[in-house]
CSV table of C-alpha atoms and ligand atoms in Angstrom, one decimal:
chain,number,residue,atom,x,y,z
A,78,LEU,CA,10.0,24.6,-22.4
A,79,LYS,CA,11.0,27.1,-19.8
A,80,ARG,CA,14.3,28.0,-18.1
A,81,VAL,CA,14.9,29.6,-14.7
A,82,GLU,CA,18.3,31.0,-13.8
A,83,ILE,CA,19.1,31.0,-10.1
A,84,SER,CA,21.9,33.5,-9.4
A,85,SER,CA,23.0,33.8,-5.8
A,86,ASP,CA,26.1,34.0,-3.6
A,87,LEU,CA,26.4,30.3,-4.2
A,88,GLY,CA,26.9,30.8,-8.0
A,89,LYS,CA,24.6,30.2,-10.9
A,90,CYS,CA,22.2,27.3,-11.5
A,91,PHE,CA,20.1,26.7,-14.6
A,92,VAL,CA,16.8,24.9,-14.2
A,93,HIS,CA,15.4,23.5,-17.5
A,94,ILE,CA,11.7,22.8,-17.2
A,95,GLY,CA,9.9,20.4,-19.5
A,96,GLU,CA,13.0,19.0,-21.2
A,97,SER,CA,13.5,15.3,-22.1
A,98,HIS,CA,16.4,13.7,-20.1
A,99,ASP,CA,17.5,11.5,-23.1
A,100,ASN,CA,19.4,14.2,-25.0
A,101,TRP,CA,21.0,15.5,-21.8
A,102,VAL,CA,22.2,12.1,-20.7
A,103,LYS,CA,23.9,11.6,-24.1
A,104,ASN,CA,25.7,15.0,-23.7
A,105,LEU,CA,26.7,14.2,-20.1
A,106,SER,CA,28.6,11.0,-21.1
A,107,LEU,CA,31.0,13.2,-23.1
A,108,GLU,CA,32.6,14.3,-19.8
A,109,LYS,CA,34.0,12.1,-17.0
A,110,HIS,CA,30.6,11.5,-15.5
A,111,ILE,CA,29.1,9.4,-12.7
A,112,PHE,CA,25.4,8.9,-11.8
A,113,ILE,CA,24.0,8.4,-8.4
A,114,THR,CA,20.5,6.9,-8.2
A,115,ASP,CA,18.4,4.6,-6.0
A,116,LYS,CA,17.5,0.9,-6.5
A,117,ASN,CA,14.0,1.6,-7.7
A,118,LEU,CA,15.1,4.1,-10.4
A,119,PHE,CA,18.1,1.9,-11.5
A,120,ARG,CA,15.6,-0.9,-12.2
A,121,LEU,CA,13.0,1.4,-13.9
A,122,TYR,CA,15.3,3.5,-16.0
A,123,ARG,CA,18.1,1.0,-16.9
A,124,ASN,CA,18.7,2.6,-20.3
A,125,VAL,CA,19.8,5.9,-18.6
A,126,PHE,CA,22.7,4.1,-16.9
A,127,VAL,CA,24.0,1.7,-19.5
A,128,ASP,CA,27.0,3.8,-20.7
A,129,THR,CA,27.8,5.6,-17.4
A,130,PRO,CA,29.3,4.3,-14.1
A,131,THR,CA,26.5,4.5,-11.6
A,132,ILE,CA,26.4,4.4,-7.8
A,133,VAL,CA,23.2,2.8,-6.6
A,134,ILE,CA,21.9,3.6,-3.1
A,135,GLY,CA,18.9,2.3,-1.1
A,136,MET,CA,15.5,4.0,-0.8
A,137,GLY,CA,14.0,6.0,2.0
A,138,GLU,CA,14.7,8.5,4.6
A,139,ASN,CA,16.7,5.9,6.6
A,140,GLU,CA,19.3,5.8,3.9
A,141,LYS,CA,19.9,9.5,4.1
A,142,ASN,CA,22.9,9.3,6.4
A,143,LEU,CA,26.7,9.3,6.7
A,144,ASP,CA,27.0,5.5,6.1
A,145,THR,CA,25.5,6.0,2.6
A,146,VAL,CA,27.7,9.0,2.0
A,147,GLU,CA,30.8,7.0,3.1
A,148,HIS,CA,29.7,4.2,0.7
A,149,ILE,CA,29.5,6.8,-2.1
A,150,TYR,CA,33.0,8.1,-1.2
A,151,PHE,CA,34.5,4.6,-1.5
A,152,ARG,CA,32.7,4.0,-4.8
A,153,LEU,CA,34.0,7.3,-6.1
A,154,LEU,CA,37.6,6.2,-5.2
A,155,GLU,CA,37.1,2.9,-6.9
A,156,LEU,CA,35.8,4.7,-10.0
A,157,GLU,CA,38.8,7.0,-9.9
A,158,ALA,CA,36.7,10.1,-9.6
A,159,ASP,CA,38.8,13.3,-9.6
A,160,ARG,CA,38.3,17.0,-9.6
A,161,SER,CA,37.3,16.9,-13.3
A,162,THR,CA,34.4,14.4,-12.6
A,163,VAL,CA,30.8,15.5,-12.8
A,164,ILE,CA,28.2,13.7,-10.7
A,165,THR,CA,24.5,13.7,-11.6
A,166,GLY,CA,21.9,12.7,-9.0
A,167,PHE,CA,18.9,10.9,-10.7
A,168,GLY,CA,16.1,10.5,-8.3
A,169,GLY,CA,13.8,11.9,-5.7
A,170,GLY,CA,14.7,14.3,-2.9
A,171,ASN,CA,16.6,11.6,-1.1
A,172,VAL,CA,19.0,11.0,-4.0
A,173,CYS,CA,19.3,14.8,-4.6
A,174,ASP,CA,20.1,15.5,-1.0
A,175,ILE,CA,22.7,12.7,-0.7
A,176,THR,CA,24.2,13.4,-4.1
A,177,GLY,CA,24.5,17.1,-3.5
A,178,PHE,CA,26.2,16.5,-0.1
A,179,ALA,CA,28.6,13.8,-1.3
A,180,ALA,CA,29.6,15.7,-4.4
A,181,SER,CA,30.1,19.0,-2.5
A,182,THR,CA,32.4,17.3,0.0
A,183,TYR,CA,34.4,14.7,-1.9
A,184,MET,CA,37.8,16.2,-2.8
A,185,ARG,CA,36.4,19.5,-1.4
A,186,GLY,CA,33.7,19.6,-4.0
A,187,LEU,CA,33.0,18.2,-7.5
A,188,ARG,CA,30.6,19.7,-10.0
A,189,PHE,CA,27.1,18.1,-9.9
A,190,ASN,CA,23.7,18.2,-11.5
A,191,PHE,CA,20.2,16.9,-10.6
A,192,ILE,CA,17.6,15.1,-12.7
A,193,PRO,CA,14.8,15.0,-10.1
A,194,THR,CA,12.3,12.2,-10.6
A,195,THR,CA,9.6,13.0,-8.1
A,196,LEU,CA,7.3,15.9,-8.2
A,197,LEU,CA,8.5,16.9,-4.8
A,198,ALA,CA,12.1,16.9,-5.9
A,199,GLN,CA,11.3,18.8,-9.1
A,200,VAL,CA,9.6,21.7,-7.3
A,201,ASP,CA,11.6,21.7,-4.1
A,202,ALA,CA,14.4,19.3,-3.2
A,203,SER,CA,16.5,19.9,-6.3
A,204,ILE,CA,16.2,23.7,-6.2
A,205,GLY,CA,18.2,26.1,-4.0
A,206,GLY,CA,21.4,24.4,-3.2
A,207,LYS,CA,20.7,23.0,0.3
A,208,ASN,CA,22.1,19.5,0.5
A,209,GLY,CA,21.9,17.6,3.8
A,210,VAL,CA,21.8,14.2,5.5
A,211,ASN,CA,20.5,13.0,8.8
A,212,LEU,CA,22.6,12.1,11.8
A,213,SER,CA,20.8,9.6,14.0
A,214,GLU,CA,17.4,11.3,14.7
A,215,TYR,CA,18.6,14.7,13.8
A,216,LYS,CA,17.2,15.5,10.3
A,217,ASN,CA,19.3,17.3,7.7
A,218,ILE,CA,21.7,18.3,10.5
A,219,ILE,CA,24.9,17.7,8.4
A,220,GLY,CA,24.9,19.5,5.1
A,221,THR,CA,26.3,22.0,2.6
A,222,PHE,CA,25.1,25.0,0.7
A,223,SER,CA,26.2,24.5,-2.8
A,224,GLN,CA,24.4,24.8,-6.2
A,225,PRO,CA,24.2,22.2,-8.9
A,226,GLN,CA,25.3,23.3,-12.3
A,227,PHE,CA,21.9,22.5,-13.7
A,228,VAL,CA,18.6,20.9,-12.8
A,229,LEU,CA,16.7,19.1,-15.5
A,230,VAL,CA,12.9,18.8,-14.9
A,231,ASP,CA,11.5,16.1,-17.2
A,232,PHE,CA,7.8,15.6,-16.7
A,233,ASN,CA,7.9,12.2,-18.5
A,234,LEU,CA,9.7,10.8,-15.5
A,235,LEU,CA,6.6,11.3,-13.3
A,236,LYS,CA,4.7,8.7,-15.4
A,237,THR,CA,6.1,5.9,-13.3
A,238,LEU,CA,5.7,7.7,-10.0
A,239,PRO,CA,3.1,6.3,-7.6
A,240,GLN,CA,0.0,8.5,-7.0
A,241,ARG,CA,0.8,8.9,-3.3
A,242,GLU,CA,4.2,10.5,-4.3
A,243,ILE,CA,2.5,12.9,-6.7
A,244,THR,CA,0.2,14.0,-3.9
A,245,CYS,CA,3.2,14.5,-1.7
A,246,GLY,CA,4.8,16.8,-4.3
A,247,THR,CA,1.6,18.9,-4.4
A,248,ALA,CA,2.1,19.7,-0.7
A,249,GLU,CA,5.3,21.6,-1.4
A,250,ILE,CA,3.7,23.4,-4.4
A,251,VAL,CA,0.9,24.6,-2.1
A,252,LYS,CA,3.5,25.6,0.4
A,253,HIS,CA,5.1,27.9,-2.1
A,254,ALA,CA,1.8,29.4,-3.0
A,255,LEU,CA,0.9,30.0,0.7
A,256,ILE,CA,4.1,31.7,1.6
A,257,ALA,CA,4.3,34.0,-1.4
A,258,SER,CA,1.4,34.2,-3.9
A,259,SER,CA,-2.3,34.4,-3.4
A,260,ALA,CA,-2.9,34.4,-7.2
A,261,PHE,CA,-1.0,31.0,-7.4
A,262,PHE,CA,-3.1,29.7,-4.5
A,263,THR,CA,-6.3,30.6,-6.3
A,264,TYR,CA,-5.0,28.9,-9.5
A,265,LEU,CA,-4.3,25.7,-7.5
A,266,GLU,CA,-7.8,25.8,-6.1
A,267,LYS,CA,-9.3,25.9,-9.6
A,268,LYS,CA,-6.9,23.3,-11.1
A,269,SER,CA,-6.3,20.7,-8.4
A,270,PRO,CA,-7.9,17.7,-10.3
A,271,GLU,CA,-5.8,18.5,-13.3
A,272,LEU,CA,-2.7,18.8,-11.2
A,273,LEU,CA,-3.2,15.5,-9.6
A,274,SER,CA,-3.8,13.8,-13.0
A,275,LEU,CA,-0.6,15.5,-14.3
A,276,ASP,CA,-2.4,17.5,-17.1
A,277,PRO,CA,0.6,18.8,-19.0
A,278,LEU,CA,-0.3,22.5,-19.1
A,279,VAL,CA,-1.3,22.7,-15.5
A,280,LEU,CA,1.7,20.7,-14.4
A,281,GLU,CA,4.1,23.0,-16.3
A,282,LYS,CA,2.5,26.1,-14.9
A,283,ALA,CA,2.4,24.8,-11.3
A,284,VAL,CA,6.0,23.5,-11.4
A,285,PHE,CA,7.3,26.7,-13.1
A,286,GLU,CA,5.5,29.0,-10.6
A,287,SER,CA,6.7,26.9,-7.7
A,288,ILE,CA,10.4,27.0,-8.9
A,289,ARG,CA,10.1,30.7,-9.6
A,290,ILE,CA,8.9,31.5,-6.0
A,291,LYS,CA,11.6,29.3,-4.4
A,292,SER,CA,14.3,30.7,-6.7
A,293,LYS,CA,13.5,34.3,-5.9
A,294,ILE,CA,13.7,33.6,-2.1
A,295,VAL,CA,17.0,31.7,-2.6
A,296,GLU,CA,18.5,34.5,-4.7
A,297,ALA,CA,17.7,37.0,-1.9
A,298,ASP,CA,19.0,34.8,0.9
A,299,ALA,CA,21.0,31.8,-0.3
A,300,THR,CA,22.3,30.7,3.1
A,301,GLU,CA,19.1,31.1,5.1
A,302,LYS,CA,19.9,34.1,7.3
A,303,GLY,CA,16.3,35.5,7.1
A,304,GLU,CA,13.9,35.4,4.1
A,305,ARG,CA,14.8,31.8,3.2
A,306,ARG,CA,13.4,30.6,6.5
A,307,LYS,CA,9.9,31.1,5.0
A,308,LEU,CA,10.6,28.0,2.9
A,309,ASN,CA,10.5,26.1,6.2
A,310,PHE,CA,6.8,26.8,6.5
A,311,GLY,CA,5.2,23.6,7.9
A,312,HIS,CA,8.6,22.0,8.5
A,313,THR,CA,9.0,22.4,12.3
A,314,PHE,CA,6.1,20.1,13.0
A,315,GLY,CA,6.6,18.4,9.6
A,316,HIS,CA,10.1,17.1,10.3
A,317,ALA,CA,9.0,15.9,13.8
A,318,LEU,CA,6.0,14.0,12.3
A,319,GLU,CA,8.2,12.5,9.6
A,320,LYS,CA,10.5,11.2,12.3
A,321,ILE,CA,8.0,10.1,14.9
A,322,TYR,CA,5.4,8.5,12.6
A,323,GLY,CA,7.4,7.8,9.4
A,324,PHE,CA,5.1,9.8,7.2
A,325,PRO,CA,6.5,10.6,3.7
A,326,HIS,CA,8.0,14.1,3.6
A,327,GLY,CA,5.2,15.8,1.6
A,328,GLU,CA,2.4,14.4,3.9
A,329,ALA,CA,4.3,15.3,7.0
A,330,VAL,CA,4.9,18.9,5.7
A,331,CYS,CA,1.1,19.1,4.9
A,332,LEU,CA,0.2,18.2,8.5
A,333,GLY,CA,3.0,20.5,9.7
A,334,MET,CA,1.5,23.4,7.7
A,335,ILE,CA,-2.0,22.7,9.2
A,336,GLY,CA,-0.4,23.0,12.7
A,337,ALA,CA,1.2,26.3,11.7
A,338,ILE,CA,-2.0,27.5,10.1
A,339,LYS,CA,-4.0,26.8,13.3
A,340,ILE,CA,-1.4,28.7,15.3
A,341,SER,CA,-1.6,31.6,12.8
A,342,VAL,CA,-5.4,31.6,13.3
A,343,ALA,CA,-5.0,31.4,17.1
A,344,ARG,CA,-2.7,34.4,17.1
A,345,GLY,CA,-5.2,36.4,15.0
A,346,LEU,CA,-3.0,36.6,11.9
A,347,LEU,CA,-5.1,34.4,9.6
A,348,SER,CA,-8.9,34.3,9.2
A,349,GLU,CA,-10.8,31.1,9.8
A,350,LYS,CA,-12.2,31.6,6.3
A,351,ASP,CA,-8.7,31.4,4.8
A,352,GLU,CA,-8.0,28.3,7.0
A,353,GLU,CA,-11.1,26.7,5.6
A,354,ARG,CA,-10.0,27.4,2.0
A,355,ILE,CA,-6.6,25.9,2.6
A,356,LEU,CA,-8.0,22.7,4.2
A,357,THR,CA,-10.4,22.4,1.3
A,358,LEU,CA,-7.5,22.5,-1.2
A,359,PHE,CA,-5.5,19.9,0.8
A,360,ASN,CA,-8.6,17.7,0.7
A,361,GLN,CA,-9.0,18.2,-3.0
A,362,LEU,CA,-5.3,17.2,-3.5
A,363,LYS,CA,-6.0,14.1,-1.3
A,364,LEU,CA,-3.4,15.2,1.3
A,365,PRO,CA,-3.9,14.2,4.9
A,366,THR,CA,-5.7,16.8,7.0
A,367,HIS,CA,-6.2,15.1,10.3
A,368,LEU,CA,-3.6,16.3,12.7
A,369,SER,CA,-3.1,14.0,15.7
A,370,LEU,CA,-0.3,15.0,18.0
A,371,ASN,CA,1.4,13.6,21.0
A,372,LYS,CA,2.4,16.7,22.9
A,373,SER,CA,5.5,15.6,24.8
A,374,VAL,CA,7.0,13.5,22.0
A,375,LEU,CA,6.4,16.4,19.5
A,376,LEU,CA,8.1,18.9,21.8
A,377,GLU,CA,11.1,16.7,22.4
A,378,THR,CA,11.6,16.1,18.7
A,379,ILE,CA,11.3,19.8,17.9
A,380,LYS,CA,14.1,20.5,20.4
A,381,LYS,CA,16.3,18.5,18.1
A,382,ASP,CA,15.3,20.5,15.1
A,383,LYS,CA,18.1,22.5,13.5
A,384,LYS,CA,15.8,25.5,13.1
A,385,ARG,CA,16.1,26.1,16.8
A,386,GLN,CA,18.2,28.8,18.3
A,387,GLY,CA,19.0,28.5,22.0
A,388,GLU,CA,15.6,28.3,23.8
A,389,SER,CA,13.5,29.3,20.9
A,390,VAL,CA,12.7,28.3,17.4
A,391,HIS,CA,12.2,30.3,14.1
A,392,PHE,CA,8.6,29.5,13.3
A,393,VAL,CA,6.8,30.4,10.0
A,394,LEU,CA,3.2,31.7,10.3
A,395,LEU,CA,0.7,32.9,7.7
A,396,SER,CA,-0.7,36.4,7.8
A,397,GLY,CA,-2.9,35.8,4.8
A,398,LEU,CA,-3.0,33.7,1.7
A,399,GLY,CA,0.4,34.2,0.0
A,400,LYS,CA,1.8,36.1,3.0
A,401,SER,CA,4.1,34.6,5.5
A,402,GLU,CA,6.3,35.8,8.4
A,403,VAL,CA,9.0,34.3,10.5
A,404,VAL,CA,8.5,34.7,14.3
A,405,LYS,CA,10.8,33.6,17.1
A,406,LEU,CA,8.8,31.4,19.5
A,407,THR,CA,10.2,30.3,22.8
A,408,TYR,CA,9.7,26.7,23.8
A,409,GLU,CA,7.2,27.9,26.4
A,410,GLN,CA,5.1,29.6,23.7
A,411,LEU,CA,5.4,26.7,21.4
A,412,GLU,CA,4.4,24.3,24.2
A,413,GLY,CA,1.3,26.4,24.8
A,414,HIS,CA,0.3,26.3,21.1
A,415,ILE,CA,0.9,22.6,20.9
A,416,HIS,CA,-1.2,22.1,24.1
A,417,ASP,CA,-4.1,24.0,22.4
A,418,LEU,CA,-3.6,22.0,19.2
A,419,CYS,CA,-3.8,18.7,21.1
A,420,GLU,CA,-7.0,19.9,22.9
A,421,SER,CA,-8.8,21.0,19.6
B,100,NAD,N1,17.2,20.0,0.0
B,100,NAD,C1,16.0,20.5,0.0
B,100,NAD,O1,15.9,21.7,-0.2
B,100,NAD,C2,14.8,19.7,0.2
B,100,NAD,C3,13.5,20.2,0.0
B,100,NAD,C4,12.4,19.3,0.2
B,100,NAD,C5,12.6,18.0,0.5
B,100,NAD,N2,13.9,17.5,0.7
B,100,NAD,C6,14.1,16.1,1.1
B,100,NAD,O2,13.6,15.3,0.1
B,100,NAD,C7,13.3,14.0,0.7
B,100,NAD,C8,12.0,13.5,0.2
B,100,NAD,O3,12.1,13.4,-1.2
B,100,NAD,P1,11.0,12.6,-2.1
B,100,NAD,O4,9.6,12.9,-1.6
B,100,NAD,O5,11.3,12.9,-3.5
B,100,NAD,O6,11.2,11.1,-1.7
B,100,NAD,P2,12.2,10.0,-2.2
B,100,NAD,O7,13.4,10.5,-2.8
B,100,NAD,O8,12.4,9.1,-1.0
B,100,NAD,O9,11.4,9.2,-3.3
B,100,NAD,C9,10.2,8.5,-2.9
B,100,NAD,C10,10.1,7.2,-3.5
B,100,NAD,O10,9.7,7.3,-4.9
B,100,NAD,C11,10.6,6.5,-5.7
B,100,NAD,N3,10.7,7.2,-7.0
B,100,NAD,C12,11.4,8.3,-7.2
B,100,NAD,N4,11.2,8.7,-8.5
B,100,NAD,C13,10.4,7.8,-9.1
B,100,NAD,C14,9.8,7.6,-10.4
B,100,NAD,N5,10.0,8.6,-11.3
B,100,NAD,N6,9.1,6.5,-10.6
B,100,NAD,C15,8.9,5.6,-9.7
B,100,NAD,N7,9.4,5.7,-8.4
B,100,NAD,C16,10.1,6.8,-8.1
B,100,NAD,C17,11.9,6.4,-4.9
B,100,NAD,O11,12.6,5.3,-5.3
B,100,NAD,C18,11.4,6.3,-3.5
B,100,NAD,O12,11.0,5.0,-3.2
B,100,NAD,C19,13.3,14.2,2.2
B,100,NAD,O13,14.5,13.6,2.7
B,100,NAD,C20,13.4,15.7,2.4
B,100,NAD,O14,14.1,16.1,3.5
B,100,NAD,C21,15.0,18.3,0.6
């Protein structure tokens, strides 16, 4: 069992890694408490919800919008939620993002917790206090910065998770290694089969290391004015691919990272040898590595990305394994790079 404390301008959050959710759920019902989960999880983990009022939402990226949030607000009113109510999001990144946003805005903010149930949510979406929903085709454009009280990472919950979702989670783990730790990257190279098969020791080390890296960055820059932008590595293209082709988030981010890696190599920041090592690791983790892009659609979609600033976009590049930097690229420069990527 491990514990990470995240202390930032947004307050404190405790991440409990390797705990069982059963005991925590019993303690939660002592307070005025409401769960938010999705239909899949409500069906799979019925016992969790028997004694607690539960708001059930639909699955998938298309549900992450203001209609779902409004539905939650009305249910909170019906359930007579007030400022003393605590809300716990039990689910993947989708549930965490929606729960964090709804809880932070209802009555100007209720206390909330996360019990993340996908590997991706355990290492990334539940950590760091960014809670957002989509507006039409604009991803995560409406949101809040606000920390949960605690995040409970229970590895047993991953036993029911489909293999493709496990693979998706490994993409964000590799992202954390690539932006901040070459030693962690080397570890993942050695242990990728064990990570995919959820070997307990490897899983605990990979999740802990990943959360540690993200927490340090969040502590330094909770509201994304500089350093935190590094966590968006792979996301400029990734969000566009998620929107255009409907890839799951982790796969889209993997392909987005490959785009950013190719640009890093083209700008002489990263060696081809390191690029090769990264692609080999993605292959070992069964992540998609074939990047096929439609230039004009991609550029149009990127223009709608919230990471843009005027005529340019903050883009994260690698300058080595475990080393990242944020550069400002104009649309013209980005267009040139996308053109080259589409040719190669
Ligand atoms: N706020 C952040 O910092 C942040 C970071 C990364 C990703 N995200 C967001 O997270 C979302 C993606 O999250 P995700 O990949 O977890 O997807 P998801 O929440 O859509 O879950 C994927 C699927 O797995 C199912 N599922 C979840 N847990 C399960 C379990 N234990 N057993 C069986 N099925 C289970 C869900 O019902 C769903 O169908 C995206 O919207 C992304 O933008 C947010």
